[in-house]
Amino acid sequence: MGVIEIESEQQFTELTKSDPTKLIVLYFHTPWAGPCKSMNQVFQTIADSNSANPDILFLSINADELLEISEIFEVNAVPYFILIRNQTILKELSGADPKEFIQALEQFSNTSNNNNNNTQTTAAATQPVSETKREEAAGGAPAEESEEALNERLDKLTKAAPIMLFMKGSPSSPQCGFSRQLVAILREHQVRFGFFDILKDDSVRQGLKTFSDWPTFPQLYINGEFQGGLDIIKENIEDDEKFFEHALEG
C-alpha cells in the first residue's frame, strides 16, 4: 500500500480505527523543515519495502495543515514519528535519524520479513541524510571533514528550519535539564522548530561552539542567526513576549 497522505481529520480517524490491531506508523512533517525533505524519501522507501505486509499502515501527516491531529499528539517538532497499536502509543521518535526509526519499526512489527526488508533498505534510506549525519550509509566510520566543509555543513544545519534548536537529546527525550527547559519554552509559546541532537555528532558538537562563539548547549538559531542559550532566550522573552514572532520577521 505504501504511504497514505492524510488529507483530513475524518480520514485519519477512519484509517486508525478500521483495524486497531495493525501497527500504525504516523509521520508528521512540514514543507519548511529541511530535515523533512530527506525523511520524506526515507519514509516512502521504508513504506514501499513493507507494502506487501497488511499489518502495517504508514500515514503521512502535514503538521501545519492538520493542526488538530498535531495537537492531539502534542507534536511541536518535525520530523516526528509515532508508532501505535490497539490505540496505544508504543514509541515516539523526534528527528531525522533513519536508523533509529528502522530499529523501532523492527521492534514492533513482529515479523521476520520486515526485519529482512528493513535491513536491506537501511543503506538506501539513510543515504539522503548522509550530509547531515556525515556517516557512511551502512553505518561505518564518520567521513573525514575539513574545517571548511564543517563550517559549510554547520551553516546549512543552522538554516535547516526557520527555528533550529541544537540540544542534547531530542524534544521527546532531552538529555540535560537546560535542553529540557528550552524545549518547554518553545512548546509553551507554540513554536514549531527543527532540532539537532549534538550528542550524535561530535564534529557538530565541538564545531558549533566556535561557529556560534558560544561554549555551551542548548543553542537556538532563528533564520540562520544565533540567538543564544537558555538564559538569553529567557531574557529576550521577558523583554518581549512576542520575541519568537518578531525574530522570525526580522
PDB file of N, CA and C in Angstrom, residues 143-231:
ATOM      1  N   ALA A 143      32.960  10.240   7.925  1.00  0.00           N
ATOM      2  CA  ALA A 143      33.854  10.637   6.846  1.00  0.00           C
ATOM      3  C   ALA A 143      34.780  11.750   7.327  1.00  0.00           C
ATOM      4  N   GLU A 144      35.979  11.810   6.733  1.00  0.00           N
ATOM      5  CA  GLU A 144      36.914  12.890   7.057  1.00  0.00           C
ATOM      6  C   GLU A 144      36.288  14.212   6.622  1.00  0.00           C
ATOM      7  N   GLU A 145      36.482  15.246   7.436  1.00  0.00           N
ATOM      8  CA  GLU A 145      35.828  16.516   7.152  1.00  0.00           C
ATOM      9  C   GLU A 145      36.773  17.655   7.471  1.00  0.00           C
ATOM     10  N   SER A 146      37.020  18.504   6.508  1.00  0.00           N
ATOM     11  CA  SER A 146      37.888  19.658   6.716  1.00  0.00           C
ATOM     12  C   SER A 146      37.133  20.729   7.497  1.00  0.00           C
ATOM     13  N   GLU A 147      37.876  21.699   8.010  1.00  0.00           N
ATOM     14  CA  GLU A 147      37.249  22.794   8.751  1.00  0.00           C
ATOM     15  C   GLU A 147      36.296  23.572   7.853  1.00  0.00           C
ATOM     16  N   GLU A 148      36.699  23.762   6.606  1.00  0.00           N
ATOM     17  CA  GLU A 148      35.849  24.487   5.656  1.00  0.00           C
ATOM     18  C   GLU A 148      34.555  23.724   5.393  1.00  0.00           C
ATOM     19  N   ALA A 149      34.676  22.402   5.214  1.00  0.00           N
ATOM     20  CA  ALA A 149      33.491  21.584   4.963  1.00  0.00           C
ATOM     21  C   ALA A 149      32.574  21.567   6.175  1.00  0.00           C
ATOM     22  N   LEU A 150      33.168  21.509   7.373  1.00  0.00           N
ATOM     23  CA  LEU A 150      32.368  21.507   8.593  1.00  0.00           C
ATOM     24  C   LEU A 150      31.597  22.813   8.738  1.00  0.00           C
ATOM     25  N   ASN A 151      32.273  23.922   8.491  1.00  0.00           N
ATOM     26  CA  ASN A 151      31.591  25.217   8.603  1.00  0.00           C
ATOM     27  C   ASN A 151      30.464  25.351   7.583  1.00  0.00           C
ATOM     28  N   GLU A 152      30.684  24.804   6.402  1.00  0.00           N
ATOM     29  CA  GLU A 152      29.636  24.826   5.382  1.00  0.00           C
ATOM     30  C   GLU A 152      28.442  23.986   5.840  1.00  0.00           C
ATOM     31  N   ARG A 153      28.737  22.841   6.457  1.00  0.00           N
ATOM     32  CA  ARG A 153      27.661  21.973   6.956  1.00  0.00           C
ATOM     33  C   ARG A 153      26.923  22.635   8.116  1.00  0.00           C
ATOM     34  N   LEU A 154      27.667  23.281   8.998  1.00  0.00           N
ATOM     35  CA  LEU A 154      27.032  23.959  10.132  1.00  0.00           C
ATOM     36  C   LEU A 154      26.133  25.084   9.642  1.00  0.00           C
ATOM     37  N   ASP A 155      26.572  25.807   8.616  1.00  0.00           N
ATOM     38  CA  ASP A 155      25.770  26.886   8.047  1.00  0.00           C
ATOM     39  C   ASP A 155      24.443  26.337   7.522  1.00  0.00           C
ATOM     40  N   LYS A 156      24.497  25.180   6.856  1.00  0.00           N
ATOM     41  CA  LYS A 156      23.272  24.559   6.331  1.00  0.00           C
ATOM     42  C   LYS A 156      22.375  24.075   7.465  1.00  0.00           C
ATOM     43  N   LEU A 157      22.998  23.499   8.499  1.00  0.00           N
ATOM     44  CA  LEU A 157      22.216  22.986   9.624  1.00  0.00           C
ATOM     45  C   LEU A 157      21.490  24.110  10.358  1.00  0.00           C
ATOM     46  N   THR A 158      22.173  25.225  10.557  1.00  0.00           N
ATOM     47  CA  THR A 158      21.533  26.325  11.291  1.00  0.00           C
ATOM     48  C   THR A 158      20.379  26.933  10.516  1.00  0.00           C
ATOM     49  N   LYS A 159      20.333  26.672   9.194  1.00  0.00           N
ATOM     50  CA  LYS A 159      19.262  27.199   8.352  1.00  0.00           C
ATOM     51  C   LYS A 159      18.292  26.116   7.892  1.00  0.00           C
ATOM     52  N   ALA A 160      18.405  24.920   8.506  1.00  0.00           N
ATOM     53  CA  ALA A 160      17.572  23.794   8.087  1.00  0.00           C
ATOM     54  C   ALA A 160      16.090  24.033   8.364  1.00  0.00           C
ATOM     55  N   ALA A 161      15.788  24.877   9.335  1.00  0.00           N
ATOM     56  CA  ALA A 161      14.405  25.260   9.650  1.00  0.00           C
ATOM     57  C   ALA A 161      14.445  26.707  10.124  1.00  0.00           C
ATOM     58  N   PRO A 162      13.335  27.441  10.000  1.00  0.00           N
ATOM     59  CA  PRO A 162      13.328  28.832  10.462  1.00  0.00           C
ATOM     60  C   PRO A 162      13.801  28.978  11.911  1.00  0.00           C
ATOM     61  N   ILE A 163      13.396  28.021  12.761  1.00  0.00           N
ATOM     62  CA  ILE A 163      13.890  27.991  14.138  1.00  0.00           C
ATOM     63  C   ILE A 163      14.556  26.645  14.364  1.00  0.00           C
ATOM     64  N   MET A 164      15.858  26.678  14.655  1.00  0.00           N
ATOM     65  CA  MET A 164      16.631  25.451  14.844  1.00  0.00           C
ATOM     66  C   MET A 164      17.208  25.409  16.254  1.00  0.00           C
ATOM     67  N   LEU A 165      16.964  24.296  16.923  1.00  0.00           N
ATOM     68  CA  LEU A 165      17.471  24.094  18.277  1.00  0.00           C
ATOM     69  C   LEU A 165      18.560  23.025  18.250  1.00  0.00           C
ATOM     70  N   PHE A 166      19.732  23.369  18.737  1.00  0.00           N
ATOM     71  CA  PHE A 166      20.820  22.411  18.888  1.00  0.00           C
ATOM     72  C   PHE A 166      20.868  22.040  20.370  1.00  0.00           C
ATOM     73  N   MET A 167      20.576  20.780  20.646  1.00  0.00           N
ATOM     74  CA  MET A 167      20.345  20.363  22.022  1.00  0.00           C
ATOM     75  C   MET A 167      20.979  19.008  22.306  1.00  0.00           C
ATOM     76  N   LYS A 168      20.963  18.637  23.565  1.00  0.00           N
ATOM     77  CA  LYS A 168      21.407  17.309  23.968  1.00  0.00           C
ATOM     78  C   LYS A 168      20.174  16.412  24.070  1.00  0.00           C
ATOM     79  N   GLY A 169      20.105  15.439  23.156  1.00  0.00           N
ATOM     80  CA  GLY A 169      18.933  14.578  23.102  1.00  0.00           C
ATOM     81  C   GLY A 169      17.931  15.087  22.093  1.00  0.00           C
ATOM     82  N   SER A 170      16.678  14.672  22.253  1.00  0.00           N
ATOM     83  CA  SER A 170      15.598  15.072  21.356  1.00  0.00           C
ATOM     84  C   SER A 170      14.500  15.746  22.163  1.00  0.00           C
ATOM     85  N   PRO A 171      13.583  16.466  21.518  1.00  0.00           N
ATOM     86  CA  PRO A 171      12.491  17.103  22.267  1.00  0.00           C
ATOM     87  C   PRO A 171      11.672  16.124  23.093  1.00  0.00           C
ATOM     88  N   SER A 172      11.525  14.898  22.608  1.00  0.00           N
ATOM     89  CA  SER A 172      10.764  13.898  23.361  1.00  0.00           C
ATOM     90  C   SER A 172      11.586  13.248  24.463  1.00  0.00           C
ATOM     91  N   SER A 173      12.915  13.401  24.380  1.00  0.00           N
ATOM     92  CA  SER A 173      13.791  12.799  25.385  1.00  0.00           C
ATOM     93  C   SER A 173      15.050  13.642  25.567  1.00  0.00           C
ATOM     94  N   PRO A 174      14.918  14.827  26.171  1.00  0.00           N
ATOM     95  CA  PRO A 174      16.087  15.686  26.395  1.00  0.00           C
ATOM     96  C   PRO A 174      17.083  15.010  27.333  1.00  0.00           C
ATOM     97  N   GLN A 175      18.365  15.235  27.076  1.00  0.00           N
ATOM     98  CA  GLN A 175      19.398  14.590  27.872  1.00  0.00           C
ATOM     99  C   GLN A 175      20.077  15.533  28.853  1.00  0.00           C
ATOM    100  N   CYS A 176      19.543  16.728  29.013  1.00  0.00           N
ATOM    101  CA  CYS A 176      20.033  17.640  30.049  1.00  0.00           C
ATOM    102  C   CYS A 176      18.913  18.592  30.430  1.00  0.00           C
ATOM    103  N   GLY A 177      19.007  19.122  31.636  1.00  0.00           N
ATOM    104  CA  GLY A 177      17.938  19.988  32.142  1.00  0.00           C
ATOM    105  C   GLY A 177      17.788  21.279  31.358  1.00  0.00           C
ATOM    106  N   PHE A 178      18.901  21.829  30.861  1.00  0.00           N
ATOM    107  CA  PHE A 178      18.827  23.086  30.106  1.00  0.00           C
ATOM    108  C   PHE A 178      18.103  22.879  28.776  1.00  0.00           C
ATOM    109  N   SER A 179      18.409  21.759  28.114  1.00  0.00           N
ATOM    110  CA  SER A 179      17.714  21.455  26.866  1.00  0.00           C
ATOM    111  C   SER A 179      16.234  21.232  27.128  1.00  0.00           C
ATOM    112  N   ARG A 180      15.929  20.544  28.224  1.00  0.00           N
ATOM    113  CA  ARG A 180      14.527  20.271  28.566  1.00  0.00           C
ATOM    114  C   ARG A 180      13.766  21.584  28.795  1.00  0.00           C
ATOM    115  N   GLN A 181      14.411  22.530  29.468  1.00  0.00           N
ATOM    116  CA  GLN A 181      13.758  23.810  29.741  1.00  0.00           C
ATOM    117  C   GLN A 181      13.494  24.595  28.462  1.00  0.00           C
ATOM    118  N   LEU A 182      14.469  24.586  27.542  1.00  0.00           N
ATOM    119  CA  LEU A 182      14.283  25.365  26.319  1.00  0.00           C
ATOM    120  C   LEU A 182      13.218  24.740  25.424  1.00  0.00           C
ATOM    121  N   VAL A 183      13.163  23.418  25.383  1.00  0.00           N
ATOM    122  CA  VAL A 183      12.088  22.739  24.646  1.00  0.00           C
ATOM    123  C   VAL A 183      10.737  23.123  25.235  1.00  0.00           C
ATOM    124  N   ALA A 184      10.659  23.155  26.565  1.00  0.00           N
ATOM    125  CA  ALA A 184       9.404  23.514  27.235  1.00  0.00           C
ATOM    126  C   ALA A 184       8.988  24.943  26.893  1.00  0.00           C
ATOM    127  N   ILE A 185       9.969  25.840  26.814  1.00  0.00           N
ATOM    128  CA  ILE A 185       9.671  27.237  26.458  1.00  0.00           C
ATOM    129  C   ILE A 185       9.137  27.325  25.036  1.00  0.00           C
ATOM    130  N   LEU A 186       9.767  26.623  24.111  1.00  0.00           N
ATOM    131  CA  LEU A 186       9.319  26.640  22.720  1.00  0.00           C
ATOM    132  C   LEU A 186       7.897  26.088  22.608  1.00  0.00           C
ATOM    133  N   ARG A 187       7.626  25.018  23.322  1.00  0.00           N
ATOM    134  CA  ARG A 187       6.290  24.424  23.276  1.00  0.00           C
ATOM    135  C   ARG A 187       5.259  25.323  23.951  1.00  0.00           C
ATOM    136  N   GLU A 188       5.658  25.953  25.039  1.00  0.00           N
ATOM    137  CA  GLU A 188       4.747  26.870  25.739  1.00  0.00           C
ATOM    138  C   GLU A 188       4.319  28.011  24.819  1.00  0.00           C
ATOM    139  N   HIS A 189       5.231  28.456  23.962  1.00  0.00           N
ATOM    140  CA  HIS A 189       4.925  29.553  23.037  1.00  0.00           C
ATOM    141  C   HIS A 189       4.435  29.041  21.681  1.00  0.00           C
ATOM    142  N   GLN A 190       4.154  27.728  21.630  1.00  0.00           N
ATOM    143  CA  GLN A 190       3.604  27.093  20.427  1.00  0.00           C
ATOM    144  C   GLN A 190       4.470  27.365  19.203  1.00  0.00           C
ATOM    145  N   VAL A 191       5.759  27.252  19.412  1.00  0.00           N
ATOM    146  CA  VAL A 191       6.730  27.477  18.344  1.00  0.00           C
ATOM    147  C   VAL A 191       7.090  26.149  17.687  1.00  0.00           C
ATOM    148  N   ARG A 192       7.008  26.110  16.370  1.00  0.00           N
ATOM    149  CA  ARG A 192       7.439  24.921  15.632  1.00  0.00           C
ATOM    150  C   ARG A 192       8.924  25.089  15.306  1.00  0.00           C
ATOM    151  N   PHE A 193       9.662  24.015  15.540  1.00  0.00           N
ATOM    152  CA  PHE A 193      11.107  24.138  15.383  1.00  0.00           C
ATOM    153  C   PHE A 193      11.727  22.834  14.906  1.00  0.00           C
ATOM    154  N   GLY A 194      12.852  22.983  14.238  1.00  0.00           N
ATOM    155  CA  GLY A 194      13.668  21.831  13.920  1.00  0.00           C
ATOM    156  C   GLY A 194      14.698  21.667  15.019  1.00  0.00           C
ATOM    157  N   PHE A 195      15.348  20.502  15.067  1.00  0.00           N
ATOM    158  CA  PHE A 195      16.353  20.320  16.101  1.00  0.00           C
ATOM    159  C   PHE A 195      17.466  19.414  15.608  1.00  0.00           C
ATOM    160  N   PHE A 196      18.596  19.478  16.291  1.00  0.00           N
ATOM    161  CA  PHE A 196      19.721  18.600  16.004  1.00  0.00           C
ATOM    162  C   PHE A 196      20.275  18.114  17.331  1.00  0.00           C
ATOM    163  N   ASP A 197      20.421  16.793  17.463  1.00  0.00           N
ATOM    164  CA  ASP A 197      20.965  16.189  18.680  1.00  0.00           C
ATOM    165  C   ASP A 197      22.485  16.207  18.580  1.00  0.00           C
ATOM    166  N   ILE A 198      23.129  17.108  19.319  1.00  0.00           N
ATOM    167  CA  ILE A 198      24.579  17.260  19.205  1.00  0.00           C
ATOM    168  C   ILE A 198      25.323  16.076  19.826  1.00  0.00           C
ATOM    169  N   LEU A 199      24.642  15.250  20.600  1.00  0.00           N
ATOM    170  CA  LEU A 199      25.289  14.076  21.188  1.00  0.00           C
ATOM    171  C   LEU A 199      25.565  12.996  20.137  1.00  0.00           C
ATOM    172  N   LYS A 200      24.901  13.102  18.995  1.00  0.00           N
ATOM    173  CA  LYS A 200      25.071  12.093  17.948  1.00  0.00           C
ATOM    174  C   LYS A 200      26.122  12.484  16.912  1.00  0.00           C
ATOM    175  N   ASP A 201      26.697  13.659  17.049  1.00  0.00           N
ATOM    176  CA  ASP A 201      27.700  14.104  16.078  1.00  0.00           C
ATOM    177  C   ASP A 201      28.687  15.018  16.794  1.00  0.00           C
ATOM    178  N   ASP A 202      29.836  14.461  17.176  1.00  0.00           N
ATOM    179  CA  ASP A 202      30.791  15.235  17.960  1.00  0.00           C
ATOM    180  C   ASP A 202      31.409  16.369  17.149  1.00  0.00           C
ATOM    181  N   SER A 203      31.475  16.208  15.825  1.00  0.00           N
ATOM    182  CA  SER A 203      32.005  17.279  14.977  1.00  0.00           C
ATOM    183  C   SER A 203      31.127  18.521  15.074  1.00  0.00           C
ATOM    184  N   VAL A 204      29.816  18.304  15.041  1.00  0.00           N
ATOM    185  CA  VAL A 204      28.876  19.414  15.181  1.00  0.00           C
ATOM    186  C   VAL A 204      28.945  19.969  16.601  1.00  0.00           C
ATOM    187  N   ARG A 205      29.019  19.078  17.562  1.00  0.00           N
ATOM    188  CA  ARG A 205      29.058  19.498  18.969  1.00  0.00           C
ATOM    189  C   ARG A 205      30.229  20.430  19.250  1.00  0.00           C
ATOM    190  N   GLN A 206      31.410  20.060  18.771  1.00  0.00           N
ATOM    191  CA  GLN A 206      32.589  20.884  19.009  1.00  0.00           C
ATOM    192  C   GLN A 206      32.658  22.072  18.049  1.00  0.00           C
ATOM    193  N   GLY A 207      32.316  21.807  16.780  1.00  0.00           N
ATOM    194  CA  GLY A 207      32.416  22.864  15.781  1.00  0.00           C
ATOM    195  C   GLY A 207      31.459  24.012  16.013  1.00  0.00           C
ATOM    196  N   LEU A 208      30.269  23.706  16.533  1.00  0.00           N
ATOM    197  CA  LEU A 208      29.273  24.755  16.725  1.00  0.00           C
ATOM    198  C   LEU A 208      29.688  25.734  17.827  1.00  0.00           C
ATOM    199  N   LYS A 209      30.511  25.267  18.765  1.00  0.00           N
ATOM    200  CA  LYS A 209      30.986  26.159  19.833  1.00  0.00           C
ATOM    201  C   LYS A 209      31.789  27.319  19.232  1.00  0.00           C
ATOM    202  N   THR A 210      32.610  26.996  18.241  1.00  0.00           N
ATOM    203  CA  THR A 210      33.399  28.031  17.563  1.00  0.00           C
ATOM    204  C   THR A 210      32.542  28.807  16.579  1.00  0.00           C
ATOM    205  N   PHE A 211      31.709  28.083  15.836  1.00  0.00           N
ATOM    206  CA  PHE A 211      30.855  28.695  14.817  1.00  0.00           C
ATOM    207  C   PHE A 211      29.936  29.743  15.449  1.00  0.00           C
ATOM    208  N   SER A 212      29.380  29.429  16.620  1.00  0.00           N
ATOM    209  CA  SER A 212      28.460  30.335  17.309  1.00  0.00           C
ATOM    210  C   SER A 212      29.185  31.275  18.264  1.00  0.00           C
ATOM    211  N   ASP A 213      30.471  30.942  18.550  1.00  0.00           N
ATOM    212  CA  ASP A 213      31.214  31.652  19.589  1.00  0.00           C
ATOM    213  C   ASP A 213      30.461  31.573  20.909  1.00  0.00           C
ATOM    214  N   TRP A 214      29.985  30.360  21.186  1.00  0.00           N
ATOM    215  CA  TRP A 214      29.200  30.111  22.394  1.00  0.00           C
ATOM    216  C   TRP A 214      29.577  28.714  22.905  1.00  0.00           C
ATOM    217  N   PRO A 215      30.025  28.568  24.152  1.00  0.00           N
ATOM    218  CA  PRO A 215      30.633  27.307  24.602  1.00  0.00           C
ATOM    219  C   PRO A 215      29.678  26.223  25.094  1.00  0.00           C
ATOM    220  N   THR A 216      28.423  26.555  25.294  1.00  0.00           N
ATOM    221  CA  THR A 216      27.514  25.582  25.914  1.00  0.00           C
ATOM    222  C   THR A 216      26.280  25.317  25.048  1.00  0.00           C
ATOM    223  N   PHE A 217      25.520  24.295  25.462  1.00  0.00           N
ATOM    224  CA  PHE A 217      24.268  23.936  24.796  1.00  0.00           C
ATOM    225  C   PHE A 217      23.157  23.869  25.836  1.00  0.00           C
ATOM    226  N   PRO A 218      21.925  24.129  25.382  1.00  0.00           N
ATOM    227  CA  PRO A 218      21.431  24.249  24.006  1.00  0.00           C
ATOM    228  C   PRO A 218      21.763  25.601  23.375  1.00  0.00           C
ATOM    229  N   GLN A 219      21.669  25.633  22.036  1.00  0.00           N
ATOM    230  CA  GLN A 219      21.835  26.858  21.261  1.00  0.00           C
ATOM    231  C   GLN A 219      20.645  26.994  20.319  1.00  0.00           C
ATOM    232  N   LEU A 220      20.129  28.202  20.211  1.00  0.00           N
ATOM    233  CA  LEU A 220      18.962  28.437  19.358  1.00  0.00           C
ATOM    234  C   LEU A 220      19.305  29.378  18.215  1.00  0.00           C
ATOM    235  N   TYR A 221      18.904  28.974  17.014  1.00  0.00           N
ATOM    236  CA  TYR A 221      19.078  29.802  15.820  1.00  0.00           C
ATOM    237  C   TYR A 221      17.714  30.145  15.234  1.00  0.00           C
ATOM    238  N   ILE A 222      17.558  31.377  14.778  1.00  0.00           N
ATOM    239  CA  ILE A 222      16.341  31.797  14.089  1.00  0.00           C
ATOM    240  C   ILE A 222      16.742  32.450  12.772  1.00  0.00           C
ATOM    241  N   ASN A 223      16.196  31.938  11.682  1.00  0.00           N
ATOM    242  CA  ASN A 223      16.555  32.411  10.335  1.00  0.00           C
ATOM    243  C   ASN A 223      18.065  32.393  10.112  1.00  0.00           C
ATOM    244  N   GLY A 224      18.717  31.357  10.648  1.00  0.00           N
ATOM    245  CA  GLY A 224      20.151  31.211  10.454  1.00  0.00           C
ATOM    246  C   GLY A 224      21.010  32.077  11.338  1.00  0.00           C
ATOM    247  N   GLU A 225      20.383  32.866  12.228  1.00  0.00           N
ATOM    248  CA  GLU A 225      21.136  33.763  13.112  1.00  0.00           C
ATOM    249  C   GLU A 225      21.118  33.212  14.538  1.00  0.00           C
ATOM    250  N   PHE A 226      22.304  33.173  15.159  1.00  0.00           N
ATOM    251  CA  PHE A 226      22.410  32.670  16.530  1.00  0.00           C
ATOM    252  C   PHE A 226      21.711  33.628  17.496  1.00  0.00           C
ATOM    253  N   GLN A 227      20.847  33.067  18.354  1.00  0.00           N
ATOM    254  CA  GLN A 227      20.097  33.888  19.308  1.00  0.00           C
ATOM    255  C   GLN A 227      20.637  33.786  20.727  1.00  0.00           C
ATOM    256  N   GLY A 228      21.202  32.628  21.058  1.00  0.00           N
ATOM    257  CA  GLY A 228      21.739  32.456  22.402  1.00  0.00           C
ATOM    258  C   GLY A 228      21.361  31.126  23.001  1.00  0.00           C
ATOM    259  N   GLY A 229      21.703  30.978  24.290  1.00  0.00           N
ATOM    260  CA  GLY A 229      21.348  29.791  25.035  1.00  0.00           C
ATOM    261  C   GLY A 229      20.104  30.016  25.865  1.00  0.00           C
ATOM    262  N   LEU A 230      19.888  29.149  26.831  1.00  0.00           N
ATOM    263  CA  LEU A 230      18.660  29.191  27.624  1.00  0.00           C
ATOM    264  C   LEU A 230      18.460  30.537  28.322  1.00  0.00           C
ATOM    265  N   ASP A 231      19.483  31.019  29.032  1.00  0.00           N
ATOM    266  CA  ASP A 231      19.329  32.247  29.815  1.00  0.00           C
ATOM    267  C   ASP A 231      19.012  33.457  28.936  1.00  0.00           C
TER     268      ASP A 231
END
